[in-house]
Coordinates of C-alpha atoms in Angstrom, one line a residue:
M1 CA -11.8 2.5 -18.2
I2 CA -10.8 5.9 -16.8
A3 CA -7.5 7.6 -17.8
L4 CA -5.6 9.1 -14.8
T5 CA -2.4 11.1 -14.5
I6 CA -0.4 10.8 -11.3
R7 CA 2.4 13.2 -10.2
H8 CA 4.5 12.3 -7.2
R9 CA 7.2 14.7 -6.3
T10 CA 9.6 14.1 -3.3
T11 CA 11.9 17.0 -2.4
Y12 CA 14.8 16.7 0.1
L13 CA 16.6 19.9 1.2
Y14 CA 20.0 20.2 3.0
H15 CA 21.6 23.1 4.8
Q16 CA 24.9 22.4 2.9
P17 CA 26.0 20.2 0.1
V18 CA 26.0 16.5 1.0
K19 CA 27.0 13.3 -0.8
L20 CA 24.0 11.2 -1.7
G21 CA 23.9 7.5 -1.3
P22 CA 21.9 5.2 -3.6
H23 CA 18.1 6.0 -3.5
R24 CA 15.6 3.2 -4.0
M25 CA 12.3 4.2 -5.6
M26 CA 9.1 2.3 -5.9
L27 CA 6.9 4.6 -8.0
R28 CA 5.9 2.5 -11.1
P29 CA 2.3 1.1 -10.8
R30 CA 1.7 -2.6 -11.2
E31 CA -0.1 -3.6 -14.4
S32 CA -3.0 -6.0 -14.3
R33 CA -6.2 -6.8 -16.0
D34 CA -7.8 -3.7 -14.4
L35 CA -4.8 -1.4 -14.8
R36 CA -3.1 -0.6 -18.0
L37 CA 0.0 1.5 -17.7
I38 CA 0.5 3.9 -20.6
S39 CA 3.7 5.6 -19.5
S40 CA 5.8 6.0 -16.4
D41 CA 8.7 8.4 -16.1
I42 CA 11.0 9.3 -13.2
T43 CA 13.1 12.5 -13.3
V44 CA 15.9 12.9 -10.7
T45 CA 17.7 16.2 -10.0
P46 CA 20.7 16.3 -9.7
A47 CA 21.5 14.0 -12.5
A48 CA 21.7 10.3 -11.6
T49 CA 22.3 6.9 -13.1
V50 CA 19.0 5.0 -12.7
N51 CA 18.9 1.2 -12.9
W52 CA 15.8 -1.0 -12.9
A53 CA 15.1 -4.4 -11.3
H54 CA 12.3 -6.4 -9.8
D55 CA 12.2 -7.4 -6.2
V56 CA 11.0 -10.8 -4.8
F57 CA 7.4 -9.7 -5.0
G58 CA 7.7 -8.5 -8.6
N59 CA 7.6 -4.8 -7.8
A60 CA 9.5 -2.5 -10.2
I61 CA 12.5 -1.0 -8.3
A62 CA 14.5 2.0 -9.7
T63 CA 17.8 2.7 -8.0
A64 CA 19.4 6.1 -8.5
S65 CA 23.2 6.6 -8.0
F66 CA 24.7 10.0 -7.7
A67 CA 28.2 11.5 -8.5
A68 CA 27.8 15.2 -7.6
M69 CA 27.3 16.6 -4.1
T70 CA 24.1 18.7 -3.7
D71 CA 22.0 20.6 -1.2
K72 CA 18.7 19.6 -2.9
L73 CA 17.3 16.3 -4.3
V74 CA 14.1 16.2 -6.3
I75 CA 12.5 12.9 -7.4
D76 CA 9.6 13.5 -9.8
S77 CA 7.4 10.7 -11.0
A78 CA 4.9 11.2 -13.8
V79 CA 2.4 8.3 -14.6
L80 CA -0.4 8.0 -17.2
L81 CA -2.6 4.9 -16.8
Q82 CA -6.1 3.5 -17.4
L83 CA -8.0 2.1 -14.5
G84 CA -11.1 -0.1 -15.0
G85 CA -11.9 -2.1 -11.9
E86 CA -15.6 -3.0 -11.0
P87 CA -17.0 -0.9 -8.1
W88 CA -19.0 -3.9 -6.9
P89 CA -16.9 -7.0 -7.8
V90 CA -18.2 -10.5 -7.5
F91 CA -15.7 -13.1 -6.3
D92 CA -15.9 -16.7 -7.4
I93 CA -14.7 -18.4 -4.2
A94 CA -13.9 -22.1 -4.4
G95 CA -16.4 -24.4 -2.8
S96 CA -13.8 -25.6 -0.3
A97 CA -13.2 -22.0 1.0
I98 CA -16.8 -20.6 1.0
H99 CA -17.0 -21.3 4.7
Y100 CA -14.4 -20.5 7.4
P101 CA -12.4 -22.2 8.7
F102 CA -11.0 -23.9 5.6
R103 CA -7.7 -25.4 4.7
Y104 CA -5.4 -24.1 2.0
A105 CA -4.1 -26.6 -0.5
D106 CA -0.6 -27.8 0.3
D107 CA 0.9 -25.9 -2.6
E108 CA -1.0 -22.7 -1.7
W109 CA 0.2 -23.0 1.9
T110 CA 3.8 -23.5 0.9
D111 CA 3.7 -20.6 -1.6
L112 CA 2.0 -18.2 0.8
G113 CA 4.8 -18.9 3.3
Q114 CA 5.4 -15.9 5.5
L115 CA 2.4 -14.1 4.1
A116 CA 0.3 -16.4 6.3
V117 CA 2.4 -15.9 9.5
P118 CA 1.9 -12.9 11.8
Q119 CA 4.9 -10.5 11.7
Y120 CA 4.4 -8.8 15.1
E121 CA 4.6 -10.1 18.6
D122 CA 1.3 -11.0 20.3
P123 CA 2.5 -12.8 23.5
D124 CA -0.8 -12.8 25.3
G125 CA -2.9 -13.5 22.2
R126 CA -4.7 -10.2 22.4
L127 CA -4.8 -9.5 18.7
K128 CA -5.8 -13.1 17.9
K129 CA -8.6 -12.9 20.5
W130 CA -9.8 -9.5 19.0
A131 CA -9.8 -11.0 15.5
A132 CA -11.7 -14.1 16.6
G133 CA -14.4 -11.9 17.9
F134 CA -15.6 -11.4 14.3
V135 CA -16.1 -15.1 13.8
R136 CA -19.9 -15.3 14.3
S137 CA -20.3 -19.1 14.1
N138 CA -18.4 -22.2 13.2
P139 CA -18.5 -22.6 10.3
T140 CA -19.1 -19.0 9.1
D141 CA -19.2 -17.3 5.6
T142 CA -15.6 -16.5 4.6
L143 CA -16.3 -13.3 2.7
S144 CA -18.6 -12.0 5.3
L145 CA -16.0 -12.6 8.0
L146 CA -13.4 -10.6 6.1
K147 CA -15.8 -7.8 5.4
D148 CA -16.7 -7.7 9.1
L149 CA -13.0 -7.6 10.1
S150 CA -12.3 -4.7 7.7
A151 CA -15.3 -2.8 9.0
G152 CA -14.3 -3.6 12.5
V153 CA -10.9 -2.0 12.1
A154 CA -12.6 1.2 10.9
E155 CA -15.0 1.1 13.8
R156 CA -12.3 0.6 16.4
I157 CA -9.7 2.9 15.0
G158 CA -10.1 6.6 14.3
Y159 CA -8.2 7.9 11.3
Q160 CA -5.4 10.4 11.9
S161 CA -2.9 11.5 9.2
R162 CA 0.7 11.1 10.3
E163 CA 3.5 12.8 8.5
V164 CA 6.2 11.1 10.6
E165 CA 7.9 8.0 9.2
G166 CA 7.2 4.5 10.5
T167 CA 4.1 2.4 11.3
Q168 CA 2.5 1.5 14.5
A169 CA 2.5 -2.1 15.7
P170 CA -1.0 -3.6 15.6
L171 CA -1.4 -3.8 19.4
E172 CA -0.2 -0.2 19.6
T173 CA -2.9 0.9 17.1
L174 CA -5.5 -1.0 19.1
D175 CA -4.4 0.6 22.4
R176 CA -4.2 4.1 21.0
G177 CA -7.4 3.9 19.0
W178 CA -6.1 6.0 16.1
G179 CA -3.8 5.6 13.2
S180 CA -3.0 6.4 9.5
C181 CA -4.0 4.3 6.5
R182 CA -0.8 2.3 6.9
D183 CA -1.6 1.5 10.5
F184 CA -5.2 0.4 9.4
A185 CA -3.7 -1.9 6.7
V186 CA -1.1 -3.5 9.1
L187 CA -3.7 -4.1 11.8
F188 CA -6.1 -5.7 9.3
V189 CA -3.4 -7.9 7.7
E190 CA -2.1 -9.1 11.0
A191 CA -5.6 -9.8 12.3
A192 CA -6.3 -11.8 9.1
R193 CA -3.1 -13.8 9.5
A194 CA -4.0 -14.5 13.1
L195 CA -7.1 -16.2 11.8
G196 CA -5.1 -18.3 9.4
F197 CA -5.4 -16.3 6.2
G198 CA -2.6 -15.4 3.8
A199 CA -2.5 -11.6 3.5
R200 CA -0.2 -8.9 2.2
I201 CA 0.2 -5.1 2.3
I202 CA -0.3 -2.9 -0.7
S203 CA 1.1 0.5 -1.2
G204 CA 0.0 2.9 -4.0
Y205 CA -2.4 5.7 -4.7
L206 CA -6.1 6.4 -3.8
Y207 CA -8.2 8.0 -6.5
N208 CA -10.8 10.2 -4.7
P209 CA -12.6 12.4 -7.3
D210 CA -15.6 13.2 -5.0
R211 CA -13.2 14.0 -2.1
D212 CA -15.4 11.9 0.2
L213 CA -13.0 9.1 1.1
V214 CA -10.8 8.9 4.2
G215 CA -7.1 9.4 3.6
S216 CA -7.2 12.2 1.1
D217 CA -8.3 15.8 1.2
D218 CA -7.9 16.2 -2.5
S219 CA -8.8 14.0 -5.6
G220 CA -6.0 11.6 -4.7
S221 CA -3.1 10.7 -2.5
T222 CA -0.6 8.0 -1.5
H223 CA -2.4 5.2 0.3
A224 CA -2.0 1.8 1.9
W225 CA -4.4 -1.1 2.0
A226 CA -4.5 -4.9 2.0
E227 CA -5.2 -8.1 0.0
V228 CA -6.3 -11.5 1.4
Y229 CA -5.8 -14.7 -0.6
V230 CA -9.0 -16.8 -0.9
P231 CA -8.9 -20.0 -3.1
G232 CA -10.9 -19.5 -6.3
A233 CA -11.1 -15.7 -6.0
G234 CA -7.4 -15.2 -5.6
W235 CA -6.2 -11.9 -3.9
I236 CA -9.2 -9.9 -2.7
T237 CA -8.6 -6.2 -2.0
F238 CA -9.7 -4.7 1.3
D239 CA -9.3 -1.0 2.2
P240 CA -10.1 -0.9 5.9
T241 CA -9.5 2.8 6.1
N242 CA -12.6 3.3 3.9
R243 CA -14.5 0.0 4.7
S244 CA -14.4 -0.9 1.1
M245 CA -13.7 -4.1 -0.9
G246 CA -12.3 -4.2 -4.4
G247 CA -9.8 -1.9 -6.0
H248 CA -11.8 0.2 -8.5
N249 CA -10.3 3.4 -7.0
L250 CA -6.9 2.0 -6.0
I251 CA -3.7 2.1 -8.0
P252 CA -1.2 -0.5 -6.6
V253 CA 2.5 0.2 -6.8
A254 CA 4.0 -2.3 -4.4
V255 CA 2.9 -5.5 -2.7
A256 CA 4.8 -6.7 0.4
R257 CA 4.9 -8.9 3.4
D258 CA 5.6 -6.0 5.7
I259 CA 4.9 -2.3 5.3
H260 CA 8.5 -1.2 5.5
Q261 CA 9.2 -3.1 2.3
A262 CA 6.8 -0.8 0.3
T263 CA 8.2 2.6 1.1
P264 CA 8.0 4.8 -2.1
V265 CA 11.5 6.4 -1.7
T266 CA 14.4 5.4 0.6
G267 CA 18.0 6.5 0.6
S268 CA 20.9 8.0 2.5
F269 CA 23.4 10.8 2.5
V270 CA 26.8 11.5 4.0
G271 CA 27.2 14.9 5.6
M272 CA 27.2 16.8 8.9
T273 CA 24.7 15.6 11.5
D274 CA 22.7 18.8 11.1
S275 CA 22.7 18.8 7.3
F276 CA 19.2 17.6 6.8
R277 CA 16.7 20.4 6.4
G278 CA 13.5 18.6 5.6
M279 CA 11.5 16.5 3.2
W280 CA 8.3 17.5 1.3
V281 CA 6.0 15.2 -0.7
E282 CA 3.4 16.4 -3.3
V283 CA 1.0 14.0 -4.9
S284 CA -1.8 14.6 -7.4
V285 CA -4.2 11.9 -8.9
L286 CA -6.3 13.5 -11.6
A287 CA -8.6 12.3 -14.4
R288 CA -7.2 13.0 -17.8
T289 CA -9.6 15.2 -19.8
A290 CA -7.7 15.0 -23.1
P291 CA -8.3 11.8 -25.1
L292 CA -5.4 9.3 -25.3
R293 CA -3.5 9.3 -28.6
G294 CA -1.7 6.5 -30.3
G295 CA 1.6 8.1 -29.3
D296 CA 0.7 7.9 -25.6
A297 CA 1.2 4.2 -25.5
G298 CA 4.8 4.4 -26.8

């Protein structure tokens, strides 16, 4: 396993003091067999009361409440973790799901619920038709189909970083032919759902030590990708932005049905209409060179 440090700082500036509403923060990585969280700290300036809870997906949510007015808000997250996923994972898919199309068990279908239902309008079936173009035969190999779909998103869509908020609808991404990592993830998930798969959006961080992956000019950045549920194997990770499968270089923070549910920081303020000056986000994902000590796990 490799030890990583993640710093994620979000800064809001205002032209004059404003009253801050509650701010919802999704910054704590999700622990798993492949990810061991050593420490996670959030510092908020000005001082705030921070309460923790878990949402319906099991994501850790911190909510900051403020008393004083301010012209600057800084939310600083510092994380230390160990990541140990396999670069080339092998998935033990159930015999009933090796070939597509297959049928989920009744309990699986019930529990997947809205994760198996497209969330965006496709009145003419354009997205479904595009996704069906990756089905090479009937039946066809399930994992190969999902790999082809992920690669097909990257082949059809050119990557373009977007600083503006929001995400393009899948048909909008297909028509424009470009998008950010979150647009890639939404297109892939919706296409998988159109084929009958249960799929979900993942938001977190990309570790890119060789600086050769799409979505980060540095050793790491915020990132969005997807997971598809396949019986036997469970949730399989796909990063259509980089045509990769498996999460050895991905640090999940939030899973969600729709991308808007996985925004790292959301909040509001009360002030003049021209009060807002701007927002800046700084992220670093670095390998820790110093050895972990016993106190680090406290």
